[in-house]
Short mmCIF file of N, CA, C and O and ligand atoms in Angstrom, two decimals:
data_model
loop_
_atom_site.label_atom_id
_atom_site.label_comp_id
_atom_site.label_asym_id
_atom_site.label_seq_id
_atom_site.Cartn_x
_atom_site.Cartn_y
_atom_site.Cartn_z
N MET A 1 20.22 -2.56 9.05
CA MET A 1 19.02 -2.14 9.96
C MET A 1 18.13 -1.31 9.37
O MET A 1 18.59 -0.23 8.85
N VAL A 2 16.96 -1.40 9.46
CA VAL A 2 15.83 -0.47 8.84
C VAL A 2 14.85 -0.27 10.08
O VAL A 2 14.00 -1.17 10.02
N GLN A 3 15.22 0.84 10.75
CA GLN A 3 14.44 1.05 11.93
C GLN A 3 12.99 1.51 11.54
O GLN A 3 12.90 2.34 10.28
N CYS A 4 12.02 1.08 12.03
CA CYS A 4 10.66 1.27 11.70
C CYS A 4 10.41 2.74 11.75
O CYS A 4 10.53 3.50 12.54
N GLU A 5 9.67 3.34 10.58
CA GLU A 5 9.38 4.70 10.70
C GLU A 5 8.25 5.06 11.68
O GLU A 5 8.15 6.49 11.94
N TYR A 6 7.68 4.28 12.50
CA TYR A 6 6.62 4.53 13.23
C TYR A 6 6.80 4.19 14.75
O TYR A 6 5.79 4.47 15.60
N THR A 7 8.07 4.34 14.88
CA THR A 7 8.43 4.08 16.28
C THR A 7 7.86 5.01 17.44
O THR A 7 7.61 4.85 18.58
N THR A 8 7.75 6.40 16.83
CA THR A 8 7.54 7.50 17.92
C THR A 8 5.86 7.46 18.09
O THR A 8 5.57 7.80 19.13
N ILE A 9 5.31 6.62 17.06
CA ILE A 9 3.56 6.75 17.47
C ILE A 9 2.90 5.34 17.59
O ILE A 9 1.85 5.28 18.03
N CYS A 10 3.97 4.27 17.78
CA CYS A 10 3.40 3.02 17.83
C CYS A 10 3.21 2.53 19.27
O CYS A 10 4.42 2.57 20.15
N ALA A 11 2.05 2.19 19.48
CA ALA A 11 1.81 1.71 21.17
C ALA A 11 2.59 0.47 21.57
O ALA A 11 2.89 0.38 22.60
N PHE A 12 2.78 -0.43 20.54
CA PHE A 12 3.49 -1.33 20.98
C PHE A 12 4.97 -1.18 21.10
O PHE A 12 5.62 -1.74 22.27
N PHE A 13 5.52 -0.31 20.21
CA PHE A 13 6.92 0.07 20.67
C PHE A 13 7.12 0.73 21.95
O PHE A 13 8.36 0.58 22.48
N ASN A 14 6.11 1.60 22.31
CA ASN A 14 6.37 2.38 23.33
C ASN A 14 5.43 1.78 24.61
O ASN A 14 4.25 2.40 25.12
N GLY A 15 5.82 0.62 25.14
CA GLY A 15 5.23 0.15 26.31
C GLY A 15 4.53 -1.00 26.17
O GLY A 15 3.83 -1.31 27.05
N GLY A 16 4.01 -1.62 24.87
CA GLY A 16 3.19 -2.81 24.60
C GLY A 16 3.99 -3.95 25.25
O GLY A 16 5.22 -4.20 25.26
N MET A 17 3.17 -4.84 25.61
CA MET A 17 3.61 -6.11 26.09
C MET A 17 4.50 -5.80 27.46
O MET A 17 5.60 -6.53 27.55
N ALA A 18 4.28 -4.92 28.35
CA ALA A 18 5.01 -4.62 29.45
C ALA A 18 5.20 -5.92 30.33
O ALA A 18 6.06 -5.93 31.11
N ASP A 19 4.11 -6.48 30.32
CA ASP A 19 4.24 -7.76 31.25
C ASP A 19 5.05 -8.79 30.79
O ASP A 19 5.28 -9.72 31.55
N ARG A 20 5.49 -8.71 29.59
CA ARG A 20 6.44 -9.85 28.92
C ARG A 20 7.48 -9.10 28.08
O ARG A 20 7.61 -9.05 26.78
N PRO A 21 8.44 -8.28 29.03
CA PRO A 21 9.54 -7.58 28.19
C PRO A 21 10.54 -8.44 27.41
O PRO A 21 10.88 -7.68 26.24
N ALA A 22 10.63 -9.74 27.73
CA ALA A 22 11.72 -10.43 27.06
C ALA A 22 11.28 -10.73 25.55
O ALA A 22 11.78 -10.37 24.49
N ILE A 23 9.71 -11.07 25.44
CA ILE A 23 9.12 -11.22 24.19
C ILE A 23 9.07 -9.98 23.40
O ILE A 23 9.30 -9.86 22.20
N ALA A 24 8.64 -8.92 24.13
CA ALA A 24 8.70 -7.74 23.39
C ALA A 24 9.98 -7.24 22.85
O ALA A 24 9.97 -6.76 21.61
N ASN A 25 11.03 -7.48 23.67
CA ASN A 25 12.38 -7.13 22.98
C ASN A 25 12.78 -7.88 21.80
O ASN A 25 13.37 -7.53 20.91
N VAL A 26 12.46 -9.20 21.81
CA VAL A 26 12.72 -10.00 20.55
C VAL A 26 11.81 -9.55 19.55
O VAL A 26 12.41 -9.42 18.38
N MET A 27 10.67 -9.18 19.67
CA MET A 27 9.92 -8.58 18.63
C MET A 27 10.16 -7.38 18.15
O MET A 27 10.53 -7.05 16.81
N LYS A 28 10.74 -6.51 18.84
CA LYS A 28 11.32 -5.13 18.45
C LYS A 28 12.65 -5.34 17.77
O LYS A 28 12.75 -4.67 16.65
N LYS A 29 13.45 -6.34 18.05
CA LYS A 29 14.53 -6.65 17.17
C LYS A 29 14.18 -7.41 16.01
O LYS A 29 14.66 -6.84 14.87
N ARG A 30 13.27 -8.03 15.73
CA ARG A 30 12.79 -8.82 14.61
C ARG A 30 12.06 -7.96 13.80
O ARG A 30 12.30 -8.03 12.54
N TYR A 31 11.12 -7.28 14.10
CA TYR A 31 10.35 -6.40 13.26
C TYR A 31 10.84 -4.99 13.40
O TYR A 31 11.01 -4.41 12.16
N CYS A 32 10.69 -4.41 14.44
CA CYS A 32 11.14 -2.74 14.58
C CYS A 32 12.48 -2.37 14.24
O CYS A 32 12.55 -1.46 13.27
N ALA A 33 13.21 -3.06 14.35
CA ALA A 33 14.79 -2.73 13.72
C ALA A 33 15.23 -3.56 12.60
O ALA A 33 16.12 -3.11 11.92
N ARG A 34 14.56 -4.59 12.22
CA ARG A 34 15.02 -5.27 10.99
C ARG A 34 14.11 -5.43 9.80
O ARG A 34 14.47 -5.40 8.63
N ASN A 35 12.78 -5.48 10.26
CA ASN A 35 11.95 -5.85 9.12
C ASN A 35 10.63 -5.24 9.33
O ASN A 35 9.54 -6.02 9.32
N PRO A 36 10.30 -4.10 9.33
CA PRO A 36 9.06 -3.45 9.61
C PRO A 36 7.97 -3.77 8.72
O PRO A 36 6.73 -4.09 9.16
N PRO A 37 8.07 -4.07 7.41
CA PRO A 37 7.08 -4.64 6.52
C PRO A 37 6.47 -5.71 7.02
O PRO A 37 5.30 -6.22 6.25
N ALA A 38 6.98 -6.57 7.61
CA ALA A 38 6.48 -7.91 8.10
C ALA A 38 5.75 -7.74 9.24
O ALA A 38 5.24 -8.83 9.84
N CYS A 39 5.54 -6.70 10.16
CA CYS A 39 4.99 -6.47 11.19
C CYS A 39 3.44 -6.02 10.94
O CYS A 39 3.18 -5.49 10.20
N ALA A 40 2.67 -6.96 11.75
CA ALA A 40 1.23 -6.86 11.64
C ALA A 40 0.83 -5.27 11.94
O ALA A 40 -0.03 -4.80 11.17
N ARG A 41 1.37 -4.65 12.72
CA ARG A 41 0.87 -3.31 13.00
C ARG A 41 1.33 -2.50 11.85
O ARG A 41 0.52 -1.44 11.61
N TYR A 42 2.53 -2.71 11.45
CA TYR A 42 3.09 -1.64 10.26
C TYR A 42 1.81 -1.87 9.08
O TYR A 42 1.60 -0.97 8.30
N MET A 43 1.39 -3.19 8.83
CA MET A 43 0.72 -3.40 7.80
C MET A 43 -0.58 -2.55 7.81
O MET A 43 -0.98 -1.83 6.77
N VAL A 44 -1.23 -2.64 8.94
CA VAL A 44 -2.42 -1.79 9.10
C VAL A 44 -2.22 -0.17 9.13
O VAL A 44 -2.79 0.55 8.76
N LEU A 45 -1.11 0.05 9.85
CA LEU A 45 -0.82 1.53 10.04
C LEU A 45 -0.40 2.23 8.67
O LEU A 45 -1.14 3.10 8.26
N LYS A 46 0.20 1.43 7.84
CA LYS A 46 0.63 1.85 6.26
C LYS A 46 -0.54 1.96 5.45
O LYS A 46 -0.81 2.87 4.78
N THR A 47 -1.71 1.10 5.85
CA THR A 47 -2.56 0.94 4.88
C THR A 47 -3.68 1.92 5.37
O THR A 47 -4.35 2.82 4.58
N PHE A 48 -3.92 2.17 6.67
CA PHE A 48 -5.13 2.92 7.04
C PHE A 48 -4.94 4.00 8.19
O PHE A 48 -5.63 4.87 8.46
N GLY A 49 -3.73 3.91 8.62
CA GLY A 49 -3.46 5.18 9.59
C GLY A 49 -3.23 4.64 11.12
O GLY A 49 -4.07 3.52 11.12
N LYS A 50 -2.72 5.15 12.05
CA LYS A 50 -2.73 4.66 13.25
C LYS A 50 -3.92 4.46 14.05
O LYS A 50 -4.12 3.65 14.78
N ASP A 51 -5.06 5.26 13.83
CA ASP A 51 -6.38 5.16 14.34
C ASP A 51 -7.17 3.81 14.12
O ASP A 51 -7.73 3.44 14.81
N ARG A 52 -6.55 3.00 13.28
CA ARG A 52 -7.12 1.72 12.84
C ARG A 52 -6.44 0.54 13.44
O ARG A 52 -6.90 -0.65 13.26
N VAL A 53 -5.15 0.91 14.12
CA VAL A 53 -4.46 -0.22 14.67
C VAL A 53 -4.88 -0.70 16.08
O VAL A 53 -4.85 0.36 16.96
N PRO A 54 -5.61 -1.70 16.26
CA PRO A 54 -6.06 -2.13 17.56
C PRO A 54 -4.73 -1.85 18.59
O PRO A 54 -3.59 -2.38 18.27
N VAL A 55 -4.94 -1.40 19.73
CA VAL A 55 -3.95 -1.14 20.86
C VAL A 55 -3.15 -2.53 21.03
O VAL A 55 -1.75 -2.37 21.37
N ASP A 56 -3.96 -3.58 21.13
CA ASP A 56 -3.15 -4.74 21.66
C ASP A 56 -2.75 -5.77 20.53
O ASP A 56 -2.30 -6.79 20.73
N LEU A 57 -2.77 -5.19 18.97
CA LEU A 57 -2.10 -6.08 18.10
C LEU A 57 -0.71 -6.32 18.23
O LEU A 57 -0.07 -5.06 18.31
N VAL A 58 -0.35 -7.35 18.11
CA VAL A 58 1.02 -7.78 18.29
C VAL A 58 1.64 -7.92 17.03
O VAL A 58 0.87 -8.26 15.87
N PRO A 59 2.92 -7.61 16.82
CA PRO A 59 3.77 -7.87 15.55
C PRO A 59 3.54 -9.01 14.54
O PRO A 59 3.44 -9.00 13.50
N ASN A 60 3.57 -10.17 15.61
CA ASN A 60 3.23 -11.52 14.61
C ASN A 60 1.93 -11.89 14.41
O ASN A 60 1.74 -12.94 13.85
N ASP A 61 0.97 -11.05 14.71
CA ASP A 61 -0.39 -11.65 14.38
C ASP A 61 -0.77 -10.94 13.09
O ASP A 61 -1.67 -10.19 12.80
N VAL A 62 -0.01 -11.54 12.09
CA VAL A 62 -0.15 -11.07 10.71
C VAL A 62 -1.60 -11.41 10.22
O VAL A 62 -2.32 -10.54 9.28
N ASP A 63 -2.23 -12.61 10.64
CA ASP A 63 -3.41 -12.93 10.13
C ASP A 63 -4.65 -12.00 10.29
O ASP A 63 -5.33 -11.71 9.66
N LEU A 64 -4.59 -11.42 11.83
CA LEU A 64 -5.68 -10.29 12.13
C LEU A 64 -5.27 -9.36 11.42
O LEU A 64 -6.37 -8.58 11.05
N ALA A 65 -4.05 -8.87 11.11
CA ALA A 65 -3.76 -7.49 10.14
C ALA A 65 -4.40 -7.78 8.89
O ALA A 65 -4.92 -6.84 8.46
N LYS A 66 -4.07 -8.90 8.38
CA LYS A 66 -4.67 -9.17 6.79
C LYS A 66 -6.39 -9.22 7.01
O LYS A 66 -6.78 -8.71 6.02
N ASN A 67 -6.90 -9.60 8.02
CA ASN A 67 -8.28 -9.57 8.06
C ASN A 67 -8.74 -8.07 8.34
O ASN A 67 -9.82 -7.79 7.65
N ILE A 68 -8.10 -7.31 9.16
CA ILE A 68 -8.64 -5.98 9.16
C ILE A 68 -8.27 -5.20 7.75
O ILE A 68 -9.33 -4.51 7.42
N ILE A 69 -7.30 -5.54 7.00
CA ILE A 69 -7.25 -4.74 5.92
C ILE A 69 -8.28 -5.22 4.76
O ILE A 69 -8.59 -4.57 3.84
N ALA A 70 -8.37 -6.65 4.84
CA ALA A 70 -9.39 -7.23 3.85
C ALA A 70 -10.82 -6.54 4.13
O ALA A 70 -11.47 -6.38 3.22
N GLU A 71 -11.16 -6.38 5.42
CA GLU A 71 -12.48 -5.85 5.76
C GLU A 71 -12.41 -4.35 5.25
O GLU A 71 -13.68 -3.80 5.16
N GLY A 72 -11.42 -3.81 5.08
CA GLY A 72 -11.53 -2.29 4.68
C GLY A 72 -11.89 -1.45 5.74
O GLY A 72 -12.49 -1.42 6.79
S1 LIG B 101 5.61 -2.89 16.10
FE1 LIG B 101 5.57 -2.66 14.07
S2 LIG B 101 4.74 -0.66 13.59
FE2 LIG B 101 5.34 -0.57 15.70
S3 LIG B 101 7.49 0.21 15.62
FE3 LIG B 101 7.60 -1.99 15.43
S4 LIG B 101 7.59 -2.56 13.39
FE4 LIG B 101 6.91 -0.41 13.42
#
């Protein structure tokens, strides 16, 4: 288990997808608890800091994360 270092500041981890808790829990297990570097939010956070992470960016939207990072 490699718990993400950003759980205290991450909007997704703290109430994201509240309307779809089952999916949110699956993502928390897949990304937050097991593989943070694969998370779209983590990628942007690690690169630019939390102010650049769209509040609604979901962990599996890696394409959007890559676009944000590529745009600089
Ligand atoms: S959603 Fe991503 S950045 Fe947020 S706590 Fe989980 S792994 Fe970390």
